[in-house]
Amino acid sequence: MIVHLLAALTALTQPTRVDTVRATITAVIAEESPRTPFFFASVSGLAIDKAGRVFVSDAGEARIAVFATDGKALTTIGRKGKGPGEFQSPTGPVIGNDDALYVRNMSEVARFVPDASGIAKQFDRAFAGPSMAPWMSKLATVIDRTGRLHFPLEWGSSADGLTHHAYDRFSLDGRKLDSIYVPMQPTARSNWASVPVSARGGRMVKGINVVPFHPVPVFAVSAVGTILSSPSDKYTLQETDASARVVRELTRSVAPPSIPAVERADSARALGRRLDSLRVPLSQVNGVSEEVKARRLPQVYPVFRSLTVGADGTIWARRWSAATQRGTSWFDVLAEDGRYLRTVVVPTDCTTLPAPVVRGTTFTCVQLDPQTDAETVIIATIPGRR
């Protein structure tokens, strides 16, 4: 049965002031940061423990770095290797409701428990995850309220040319429980375009699989282990369970902002130049969307850029920033039952992968330098409700 939150929609249409608060950045952690310098080779995931400490997995350096909320480096966990407590490519750190740290490492999950310092850094054990794990994935590992660990999976399908997602679910002692699939949204398009060069493969062609501003589907695991997803072309969140049953839909009557004519025209010209530069007919390129073939761009921005579920079960739906909001990240915060609570503005442009993480008043995300691709970890404090 689909539950529409009519009461919440009615409240949103009333002429009341929207509750919008601004987060305060407490730390900017990067190699060149004057106050909190630290080198990251490839940030692959984030986590926050109950004390507000931030855990950052670095796949390139094969370690987990731990920071206080002011950015002070507290310790590192692990090193490159294949022994107990060592990593080949750590990603998706998550703090369980048992206060232990769980880290995906290739196709296994390593568990670290708190030592005398209270930090979960002491290696305890590891268990086998999926045999075909996407070990480079920056999707978050999730432990739901009942203690099920969700190990993300993704694969490309030759049947439809799309990327599919699911989660294998494990108990915290490593027993495989079941799987839950992410529903395919109608706005899904191929993640890549390619030109065949042989019977067995092709050459990737960047920038022509989707048009600029195409709404990209988003998803996250809820606090109870269901899947929240959206096509991102409208303010709708769909919740589905392990049997693919739609549990409910959460909607708000919020219209996405129009794309300024100048910005849209510039993007259309850039797409045209890219298509005109191809050395083969467009008909020979695989993975090109119908919108690209027609050179048809949306009139409005997508609604969502990402979904994050807080440690308290709140849903953080990141809105697409309008031109006047660039350099910031806007999150609509919804209660578990779908009620709109407030909007939180973080004064930095967070990446969508790895996704931001929030616990209590502590928020962390990754900022990417558009010129150098250098990664910076941002820690911010969220003010209490007014």
mmCIF file of C-alpha atoms in Angstrom, residues 11-369:
data_model
loop_
_atom_site.group_PDB
_atom_site.id
_atom_site.type_symbol
_atom_site.label_atom_id
_atom_site.label_comp_id
_atom_site.label_asym_id
_atom_site.label_seq_id
_atom_site.Cartn_x
_atom_site.Cartn_y
_atom_site.Cartn_z
ATOM 1 C CA ALA A 11 1.285 21.886 6.076
ATOM 2 C CA LEU A 12 3.813 22.740 3.369
ATOM 3 C CA THR A 13 1.285 24.767 1.432
ATOM 4 C CA GLN A 14 0.573 27.035 4.411
ATOM 5 C CA PRO A 15 2.200 30.495 4.388
ATOM 6 C CA THR A 16 4.716 29.710 7.138
ATOM 7 C CA ARG A 17 8.400 30.592 7.115
ATOM 8 C CA VAL A 18 10.657 27.843 5.833
ATOM 9 C CA ASP A 19 13.077 26.830 8.574
ATOM 10 C CA THR A 20 16.519 27.153 6.975
ATOM 11 C CA VAL A 21 19.739 26.965 9.001
ATOM 12 C CA ARG A 22 23.368 27.321 7.977
ATOM 13 C CA ALA A 23 26.041 24.886 9.087
ATOM 14 C CA THR A 24 29.358 26.222 10.376
ATOM 15 C CA ILE A 25 32.561 24.725 9.001
ATOM 16 C CA THR A 26 34.867 23.696 11.849
ATOM 17 C CA ALA A 27 37.644 22.021 9.851
ATOM 18 C CA VAL A 28 39.067 22.022 6.339
ATOM 19 C CA ILE A 29 41.430 19.053 6.079
ATOM 20 C CA ALA A 30 43.750 18.852 3.070
ATOM 21 C CA GLU A 31 47.436 18.696 2.206
ATOM 22 C CA GLU A 32 47.630 22.478 1.762
ATOM 23 C CA SER A 33 45.387 23.393 4.689
ATOM 24 C CA PRO A 34 47.266 25.798 7.004
ATOM 25 C CA ARG A 35 45.484 24.701 10.216
ATOM 26 C CA THR A 36 44.803 21.022 9.606
ATOM 27 C CA PRO A 37 47.146 19.652 6.931
ATOM 28 C CA PHE A 38 46.725 16.021 5.933
ATOM 29 C CA PHE A 39 47.388 14.177 2.672
ATOM 30 C CA PHE A 40 44.620 12.153 1.002
ATOM 31 C CA ALA A 41 45.380 10.058 -2.071
ATOM 32 C CA SER A 42 41.814 8.899 -2.800
ATOM 33 C CA VAL A 43 39.021 9.428 -0.274
ATOM 34 C CA SER A 44 36.651 6.479 -0.591
ATOM 35 C CA GLY A 45 34.284 6.881 2.360
ATOM 36 C CA LEU A 46 33.344 8.683 5.565
ATOM 37 C CA ALA A 47 31.917 7.747 8.965
ATOM 38 C CA ILE A 48 31.205 9.455 12.303
ATOM 39 C CA ASP A 49 31.190 7.750 15.698
ATOM 40 C CA LYS A 50 29.067 8.630 18.730
ATOM 41 C CA ALA A 51 31.757 10.992 20.045
ATOM 42 C CA GLY A 52 31.673 12.989 16.792
ATOM 43 C CA ARG A 53 35.034 11.728 15.543
ATOM 44 C CA VAL A 54 35.307 11.538 11.751
ATOM 45 C CA PHE A 55 36.725 8.425 10.047
ATOM 46 C CA VAL A 56 38.041 8.842 6.483
ATOM 47 C CA SER A 57 38.968 5.834 4.346
ATOM 48 C CA ASP A 58 41.761 6.481 1.860
ATOM 49 C CA ALA A 59 41.897 3.810 -0.832
ATOM 50 C CA GLY A 60 45.157 5.181 -2.240
ATOM 51 C CA GLU A 61 47.001 5.199 1.071
ATOM 52 C CA ALA A 62 45.267 2.002 2.272
ATOM 53 C CA ARG A 63 44.351 3.390 5.689
ATOM 54 C CA ILE A 64 41.628 4.995 7.775
ATOM 55 C CA ALA A 65 42.401 8.435 9.212
ATOM 56 C CA VAL A 66 40.531 9.637 12.304
ATOM 57 C CA PHE A 67 39.923 13.309 13.128
ATOM 58 C CA ALA A 68 38.364 15.352 15.898
ATOM 59 C CA THR A 69 35.587 17.784 14.927
ATOM 60 C CA ASP A 70 38.144 20.620 14.853
ATOM 61 C CA GLY A 71 40.178 18.704 12.272
ATOM 62 C CA LYS A 72 42.943 17.528 14.593
ATOM 63 C CA ALA A 73 44.397 14.235 13.375
ATOM 64 C CA LEU A 74 43.922 11.656 16.126
ATOM 65 C CA THR A 75 45.210 8.404 14.659
ATOM 66 C CA THR A 76 45.373 6.208 11.569
ATOM 67 C CA ILE A 77 44.134 2.644 11.237
ATOM 68 C CA GLY A 78 45.692 -0.032 9.049
ATOM 69 C CA ARG A 79 48.304 0.006 6.334
ATOM 70 C CA LYS A 80 48.928 -1.544 2.927
ATOM 71 C CA GLY A 81 48.995 -5.311 3.060
ATOM 72 C CA LYS A 82 47.011 -8.535 3.257
ATOM 73 C CA GLY A 83 47.488 -9.366 6.932
ATOM 74 C CA PRO A 84 45.071 -8.898 9.849
ATOM 75 C CA GLY A 85 44.079 -5.239 10.118
ATOM 76 C CA GLU A 86 45.762 -4.351 6.822
ATOM 77 C CA PHE A 87 44.059 -3.092 3.670
ATOM 78 C CA GLN A 88 44.353 -3.456 -0.056
ATOM 79 C CA SER A 89 41.649 -0.912 -0.884
ATOM 80 C CA PRO A 90 39.536 0.254 2.073
ATOM 81 C CA THR A 91 36.177 1.873 1.380
ATOM 82 C CA GLY A 92 32.747 2.385 2.919
ATOM 83 C CA PRO A 93 33.640 2.755 6.622
ATOM 84 C CA VAL A 94 30.654 2.620 8.964
ATOM 85 C CA ILE A 95 30.198 2.629 12.731
ATOM 86 C CA GLY A 96 27.839 -0.095 13.934
ATOM 87 C CA ASN A 97 25.370 0.084 16.774
ATOM 88 C CA ASP A 98 27.946 -2.040 18.649
ATOM 89 C CA ASP A 99 30.400 0.932 18.409
ATOM 90 C CA ALA A 100 32.715 -1.115 16.182
ATOM 91 C CA LEU A 101 34.125 0.158 12.886
ATOM 92 C CA TYR A 102 33.367 -1.913 9.776
ATOM 93 C CA VAL A 103 35.362 -1.348 6.586
ATOM 94 C CA ARG A 104 34.923 -2.960 3.174
ATOM 95 C CA ASN A 105 38.243 -4.220 1.817
ATOM 96 C CA MET A 106 38.001 -5.816 -1.630
ATOM 97 C CA SER A 107 35.474 -8.642 -1.068
ATOM 98 C CA GLU A 108 35.661 -8.807 2.719
ATOM 99 C CA VAL A 109 34.593 -6.708 5.701
ATOM 100 C CA ALA A 110 37.100 -5.895 8.456
ATOM 101 C CA ARG A 111 35.912 -5.155 12.004
ATOM 102 C CA PHE A 112 37.734 -2.905 14.474
ATOM 103 C CA VAL A 113 36.698 -2.437 18.100
ATOM 104 C CA PRO A 114 37.471 0.431 20.511
ATOM 105 C CA ASP A 115 40.802 0.277 22.322
ATOM 106 C CA ALA A 116 41.772 2.055 25.566
ATOM 107 C CA SER A 117 41.468 5.442 23.809
ATOM 108 C CA GLY A 118 37.826 4.751 22.957
ATOM 109 C CA ILE A 119 38.549 4.868 19.225
ATOM 110 C CA ALA A 120 37.495 1.819 17.176
ATOM 111 C CA LYS A 121 40.992 1.010 15.868
ATOM 112 C CA GLN A 122 41.832 -2.427 17.283
ATOM 113 C CA PHE A 123 41.454 -5.152 14.648
ATOM 114 C CA ASP A 124 39.019 -7.836 15.778
ATOM 115 C CA ARG A 125 38.153 -10.020 12.807
ATOM 116 C CA ALA A 126 37.119 -10.048 9.149
ATOM 117 C CA PHE A 127 34.393 -11.874 7.253
ATOM 118 C CA ALA A 128 33.840 -12.658 3.599
ATOM 119 C CA GLY A 129 31.476 -10.459 1.623
ATOM 120 C CA PRO A 130 30.251 -10.918 -1.969
ATOM 121 C CA SER A 131 32.727 -12.709 -4.217
ATOM 122 C CA MET A 132 32.213 -10.217 -7.065
ATOM 123 C CA ALA A 133 32.331 -7.071 -4.929
ATOM 124 C CA PRO A 134 32.855 -3.735 -6.711
ATOM 125 C CA TRP A 135 35.982 -3.012 -4.676
ATOM 126 C CA MET A 136 36.494 0.496 -6.122
ATOM 127 C CA SER A 137 32.946 1.616 -5.311
ATOM 128 C CA LYS A 138 32.556 4.692 -3.097
ATOM 129 C CA LEU A 139 28.956 3.851 -2.218
ATOM 130 C CA ALA A 140 28.394 3.805 1.536
ATOM 131 C CA THR A 141 28.167 0.678 3.638
ATOM 132 C CA VAL A 142 25.055 0.860 5.822
ATOM 133 C CA ILE A 143 24.187 -0.828 9.108
ATOM 134 C CA ASP A 144 20.474 -0.533 9.782
ATOM 135 C CA ARG A 145 18.706 -0.297 13.122
ATOM 136 C CA THR A 146 18.390 -4.070 13.464
ATOM 137 C CA GLY A 147 22.112 -4.623 12.879
ATOM 138 C CA ARG A 148 22.086 -5.763 9.250
ATOM 139 C CA LEU A 149 25.154 -4.694 7.279
ATOM 140 C CA HIS A 150 24.348 -3.623 3.709
ATOM 141 C CA PHE A 151 27.215 -4.304 1.278
ATOM 142 C CA PRO A 152 26.619 -2.381 -1.993
ATOM 143 C CA LEU A 153 26.775 -4.121 -5.363
ATOM 144 C CA GLU A 154 26.683 -2.659 -8.860
ATOM 145 C CA TRP A 155 26.894 -4.154 -12.325
ATOM 146 C CA GLY A 156 26.340 -3.189 -15.925
ATOM 147 C CA SER A 157 23.696 -5.067 -17.873
ATOM 148 C CA SER A 158 24.211 -5.869 -21.532
ATOM 149 C CA ALA A 159 20.453 -6.312 -21.880
ATOM 150 C CA ASP A 160 19.565 -2.663 -21.225
ATOM 151 C CA GLY A 161 22.953 -0.950 -21.100
ATOM 152 C CA LEU A 162 22.229 0.416 -17.612
ATOM 153 C CA THR A 163 24.009 0.129 -14.282
ATOM 154 C CA HIS A 164 22.046 -1.841 -11.690
ATOM 155 C CA HIS A 165 22.456 -1.647 -7.912
ATOM 156 C CA ALA A 166 21.671 -3.926 -4.978
ATOM 157 C CA TYR A 167 22.882 -4.705 -1.464
ATOM 158 C CA ASP A 168 23.881 -8.047 -0.012
ATOM 159 C CA ARG A 169 22.902 -8.074 3.660
ATOM 160 C CA PHE A 170 24.950 -9.674 6.428
ATOM 161 C CA SER A 171 24.673 -10.059 10.166
ATOM 162 C CA LEU A 172 27.501 -8.366 12.051
ATOM 163 C CA ASP A 173 29.105 -11.750 12.686
ATOM 164 C CA GLY A 174 29.354 -12.298 8.915
ATOM 165 C CA ARG A 175 26.365 -14.514 8.100
ATOM 166 C CA LYS A 176 24.788 -13.824 4.687
ATOM 167 C CA LEU A 177 21.129 -12.961 5.230
ATOM 168 C CA ASP A 178 19.557 -11.872 1.941
ATOM 169 C CA SER A 179 19.711 -9.211 -0.764
ATOM 170 C CA ILE A 180 17.719 -6.090 -1.529
ATOM 171 C CA TYR A 181 17.593 -4.447 -4.936
ATOM 172 C CA VAL A 182 17.472 -0.786 -5.867
ATOM 173 C CA PRO A 183 14.516 -0.189 -8.218
ATOM 174 C CA MET A 184 15.326 1.085 -11.691
ATOM 175 C CA GLN A 185 13.960 4.583 -12.233
ATOM 176 C CA PRO A 186 12.577 5.856 -15.567
ATOM 177 C CA THR A 187 15.248 8.573 -15.692
ATOM 178 C CA ALA A 188 18.089 6.013 -15.610
ATOM 179 C CA ARG A 189 20.450 6.256 -18.561
ATOM 180 C CA SER A 190 23.698 4.556 -19.504
ATOM 181 C CA ASN A 191 26.690 5.684 -17.434
ATOM 182 C CA TRP A 192 28.939 5.613 -20.464
ATOM 183 C CA ALA A 193 29.001 5.837 -24.248
ATOM 184 C CA SER A 194 31.389 3.834 -26.401
ATOM 185 C CA VAL A 195 32.407 3.183 -29.981
ATOM 186 C CA PRO A 196 32.967 -0.496 -30.945
ATOM 187 C CA VAL A 197 36.537 -1.180 -32.023
ATOM 188 C CA SER A 198 36.295 -4.960 -32.145
ATOM 189 C CA ALA A 199 33.856 -7.792 -31.599
ATOM 190 C CA ARG A 200 34.889 -7.888 -27.935
ATOM 191 C CA GLY A 201 35.154 -4.277 -26.868
ATOM 192 C CA GLY A 202 34.986 -0.602 -27.578
ATOM 193 C CA ARG A 203 36.506 2.781 -26.834
ATOM 194 C CA MET A 204 34.848 5.045 -24.276
ATOM 195 C CA VAL A 205 33.509 8.370 -25.501
ATOM 196 C CA LYS A 206 33.114 10.909 -22.711
ATOM 197 C CA GLY A 207 30.386 13.480 -22.298
ATOM 198 C CA ILE A 208 27.655 12.200 -24.608
ATOM 199 C CA ASN A 209 25.774 9.541 -22.662
ATOM 200 C CA VAL A 210 23.352 12.103 -21.168
ATOM 201 C CA VAL A 211 22.611 15.752 -21.799
ATOM 202 C CA PRO A 212 23.655 18.436 -19.297
ATOM 203 C CA PHE A 213 21.240 18.761 -16.344
ATOM 204 C CA HIS A 214 19.710 15.335 -16.925
ATOM 205 C CA PRO A 215 18.053 14.129 -13.676
ATOM 206 C CA VAL A 216 20.127 11.246 -12.312
ATOM 207 C CA PRO A 217 18.321 8.737 -10.043
ATOM 208 C CA VAL A 218 19.414 8.753 -6.399
ATOM 209 C CA PHE A 219 19.041 6.144 -3.644
ATOM 210 C CA ALA A 220 20.000 5.318 -0.071
ATOM 211 C CA VAL A 221 19.320 2.653 2.554
ATOM 212 C CA SER A 222 16.876 3.774 5.255
ATOM 213 C CA ALA A 223 17.315 3.268 8.999
ATOM 214 C CA VAL A 224 15.071 0.171 8.833
ATOM 215 C CA GLY A 225 16.817 -1.392 5.837
ATOM 216 C CA THR A 226 14.449 -0.410 3.048
ATOM 217 C CA ILE A 227 15.525 1.423 -0.102
ATOM 218 C CA LEU A 228 14.710 5.095 -0.613
ATOM 219 C CA SER A 229 15.005 6.194 -4.236
ATOM 220 C CA SER A 230 13.915 8.947 -6.583
ATOM 221 C CA PRO A 231 13.955 9.606 -10.330
ATOM 222 C CA SER A 232 15.087 13.163 -9.425
ATOM 223 C CA ASP A 233 12.848 14.776 -12.022
ATOM 224 C CA LYS A 234 10.218 15.488 -9.367
ATOM 225 C CA TYR A 235 10.093 15.773 -5.591
ATOM 226 C CA THR A 236 9.204 12.156 -4.933
ATOM 227 C CA LEU A 237 10.921 9.576 -2.747
ATOM 228 C CA GLN A 238 9.842 5.967 -3.134
ATOM 229 C CA GLU A 239 10.439 3.406 -0.395
ATOM 230 C CA THR A 240 10.722 -0.268 -1.362
ATOM 231 C CA ASP A 241 11.414 -3.428 0.639
ATOM 232 C CA ALA A 242 13.338 -6.639 -0.094
ATOM 233 C CA SER A 243 10.414 -8.061 -2.068
ATOM 234 C CA ALA A 244 10.431 -4.942 -4.311
ATOM 235 C CA ARG A 245 7.110 -3.906 -2.795
ATOM 236 C CA VAL A 246 6.472 -0.162 -2.681
ATOM 237 C CA VAL A 247 5.931 0.656 0.976
ATOM 238 C CA ARG A 248 5.155 4.347 0.528
ATOM 239 C CA GLU A 249 5.873 7.467 -1.481
ATOM 240 C CA LEU A 250 6.991 10.744 0.074
ATOM 241 C CA THR A 251 6.196 13.834 -1.957
ATOM 242 C CA ARG A 252 6.413 17.595 -1.610
ATOM 243 C CA SER A 253 4.921 20.279 -3.810
ATOM 244 C CA VAL A 254 8.229 21.990 -4.530
ATOM 245 C CA ALA A 255 8.970 23.015 -8.101
ATOM 246 C CA PRO A 256 12.589 22.798 -9.332
ATOM 247 C CA PRO A 257 14.116 26.129 -10.426
ATOM 248 C CA SER A 258 14.336 26.958 -14.117
ATOM 249 C CA ILE A 259 17.714 26.785 -15.791
ATOM 250 C CA PRO A 260 18.757 30.332 -16.806
ATOM 251 C CA ALA A 261 18.536 30.791 -20.569
ATOM 252 C CA VAL A 262 22.188 31.780 -20.876
ATOM 253 C CA GLU A 263 23.417 28.755 -18.921
ATOM 254 C CA ARG A 264 21.190 26.394 -20.853
ATOM 255 C CA ALA A 265 22.282 27.859 -24.201
ATOM 256 C CA ASP A 266 25.972 27.591 -23.253
ATOM 257 C CA SER A 267 25.501 23.953 -22.279
ATOM 258 C CA ALA A 268 23.622 23.198 -25.497
ATOM 259 C CA ARG A 269 26.447 24.700 -27.548
ATOM 260 C CA ALA A 270 29.049 22.693 -25.613
ATOM 261 C CA LEU A 271 27.099 19.486 -26.259
ATOM 262 C CA GLY A 272 26.816 20.386 -29.940
ATOM 263 C CA ARG A 273 30.554 20.947 -30.240
ATOM 264 C CA ARG A 274 31.207 17.603 -28.569
ATOM 265 C CA LEU A 275 28.866 15.763 -30.932
ATOM 266 C CA ASP A 276 30.229 17.555 -33.989
ATOM 267 C CA SER A 277 33.770 16.519 -33.019
ATOM 268 C CA LEU A 278 32.974 12.796 -33.256
ATOM 269 C CA ARG A 279 34.858 10.995 -35.983
ATOM 270 C CA VAL A 280 32.139 8.404 -36.433
ATOM 271 C CA PRO A 281 28.396 8.755 -37.042
ATOM 272 C CA LEU A 282 26.350 9.056 -33.872
ATOM 273 C CA SER A 283 24.473 5.931 -34.906
ATOM 274 C CA GLN A 284 27.651 3.928 -34.280
ATOM 275 C CA VAL A 285 28.047 5.132 -30.690
ATOM 276 C CA ASN A 286 26.491 2.929 -28.001
ATOM 277 C CA GLY A 287 24.986 4.284 -24.781
ATOM 278 C CA VAL A 288 23.809 7.612 -26.183
ATOM 279 C CA SER A 289 20.481 8.739 -24.737
ATOM 280 C CA GLU A 290 17.583 9.863 -26.912
ATOM 281 C CA GLU A 291 17.899 13.334 -25.391
ATOM 282 C CA VAL A 292 21.488 13.568 -26.651
ATOM 283 C CA LYS A 293 20.491 12.427 -30.122
ATOM 284 C CA ALA A 294 17.812 15.119 -30.233
ATOM 285 C CA ARG A 295 20.105 17.655 -28.495
ATOM 286 C CA ARG A 296 17.226 18.274 -26.099
ATOM 287 C CA LEU A 297 18.139 19.751 -22.706
ATOM 288 C CA PRO A 298 15.764 20.032 -19.721
ATOM 289 C CA GLN A 299 14.109 23.357 -18.969
ATOM 290 C CA VAL A 300 14.558 22.976 -15.188
ATOM 291 C CA TYR A 301 17.287 21.711 -12.886
ATOM 292 C CA PRO A 302 16.954 18.198 -11.478
ATOM 293 C CA VAL A 303 15.370 18.069 -8.029
ATOM 294 C CA PHE A 304 17.923 15.907 -6.214
ATOM 295 C CA ARG A 305 21.674 15.359 -6.365
ATOM 296 C CA SER A 306 21.991 12.745 -3.621
ATOM 297 C CA LEU A 307 20.293 11.068 -0.664
ATOM 298 C CA THR A 308 21.822 10.495 2.769
ATOM 299 C CA VAL A 309 20.247 8.937 5.852
ATOM 300 C CA GLY A 310 21.441 10.302 9.188
ATOM 301 C CA ALA A 311 22.328 8.153 12.190
ATOM 302 C CA ASP A 312 18.975 9.142 13.730
ATOM 303 C CA GLY A 313 17.020 7.984 10.677
ATOM 304 C CA THR A 314 16.407 11.445 9.216
ATOM 305 C CA ILE A 315 16.483 11.680 5.430
ATOM 306 C CA TRP A 316 18.830 14.282 3.946
ATOM 307 C CA ALA A 317 17.751 15.004 0.382
ATOM 308 C CA ARG A 318 20.306 17.201 -1.335
ATOM 309 C CA ARG A 319 18.673 19.665 -3.680
ATOM 310 C CA TRP A 320 20.210 20.747 -6.957
ATOM 311 C CA SER A 321 21.688 24.207 -6.382
ATOM 312 C CA ALA A 322 20.518 27.043 -8.593
ATOM 313 C CA ALA A 323 23.047 29.345 -10.251
ATOM 314 C CA THR A 324 22.863 31.802 -7.334
ATOM 315 C CA GLN A 325 23.614 29.004 -4.824
ATOM 316 C CA ARG A 326 26.822 27.613 -6.339
ATOM 317 C CA GLY A 327 29.519 26.755 -3.842
ATOM 318 C CA THR A 328 26.972 25.573 -1.273
ATOM 319 C CA SER A 329 25.073 22.343 -0.603
ATOM 320 C CA TRP A 330 21.351 22.509 0.274
ATOM 321 C CA PHE A 331 19.755 19.612 2.145
ATOM 322 C CA ASP A 332 16.054 19.207 2.881
ATOM 323 C CA VAL A 333 15.871 17.235 6.119
ATOM 324 C CA LEU A 334 12.864 14.921 6.473
ATOM 325 C CA ALA A 335 11.807 12.893 9.482
ATOM 326 C CA GLU A 336 11.571 9.112 9.069
ATOM 327 C CA ASP A 337 7.832 9.452 8.524
ATOM 328 C CA GLY A 338 8.461 11.931 5.695
ATOM 329 C CA ARG A 339 7.610 15.178 7.498
ATOM 330 C CA TYR A 340 9.685 18.106 6.321
ATOM 331 C CA LEU A 341 11.752 19.395 9.238
ATOM 332 C CA ARG A 342 14.049 22.088 7.863
ATOM 333 C CA THR A 343 16.660 22.912 5.252
ATOM 334 C CA VAL A 344 20.356 22.861 6.126
ATOM 335 C CA VAL A 345 22.808 24.864 4.014
ATOM 336 C CA VAL A 346 26.422 23.699 4.098
ATOM 337 C CA PRO A 347 28.787 26.418 2.787
ATOM 338 C CA THR A 348 30.765 24.125 0.470
ATOM 339 C CA ASP A 349 30.094 22.088 -2.662
ATOM 340 C CA CYS A 350 30.064 18.472 -1.432
ATOM 341 C CA THR A 351 30.718 15.546 -3.736
ATOM 342 C CA THR A 352 27.947 13.019 -4.265
ATOM 343 C CA LEU A 353 30.425 10.112 -3.938
ATOM 344 C CA PRO A 354 31.471 9.486 -1.316
ATOM 345 C CA ALA A 355 28.188 10.763 0.070
ATOM 346 C CA PRO A 356 28.064 13.187 3.006
ATOM 347 C CA VAL A 357 27.595 11.687 6.481
ATOM 348 C CA VAL A 358 25.708 13.251 9.396
ATOM 349 C CA ARG A 359 25.459 12.215 13.027
ATOM 350 C CA GLY A 360 24.001 14.453 15.706
ATOM 351 C CA THR A 361 25.337 17.950 15.070
ATOM 352 C CA THR A 362 28.395 16.735 13.130
ATOM 353 C CA PHE A 363 28.409 16.773 9.344
ATOM 354 C CA THR A 364 31.231 15.725 7.022
ATOM 355 C CA CYS A 365 31.689 15.581 3.267
ATOM 356 C CA VAL A 366 34.357 15.735 0.579
ATOM 357 C CA GLN A 367 35.073 18.793 -1.535
ATOM 358 C CA LEU A 368 36.757 18.331 -4.916
ATOM 359 C CA ASP A 369 38.941 21.004 -6.515
#
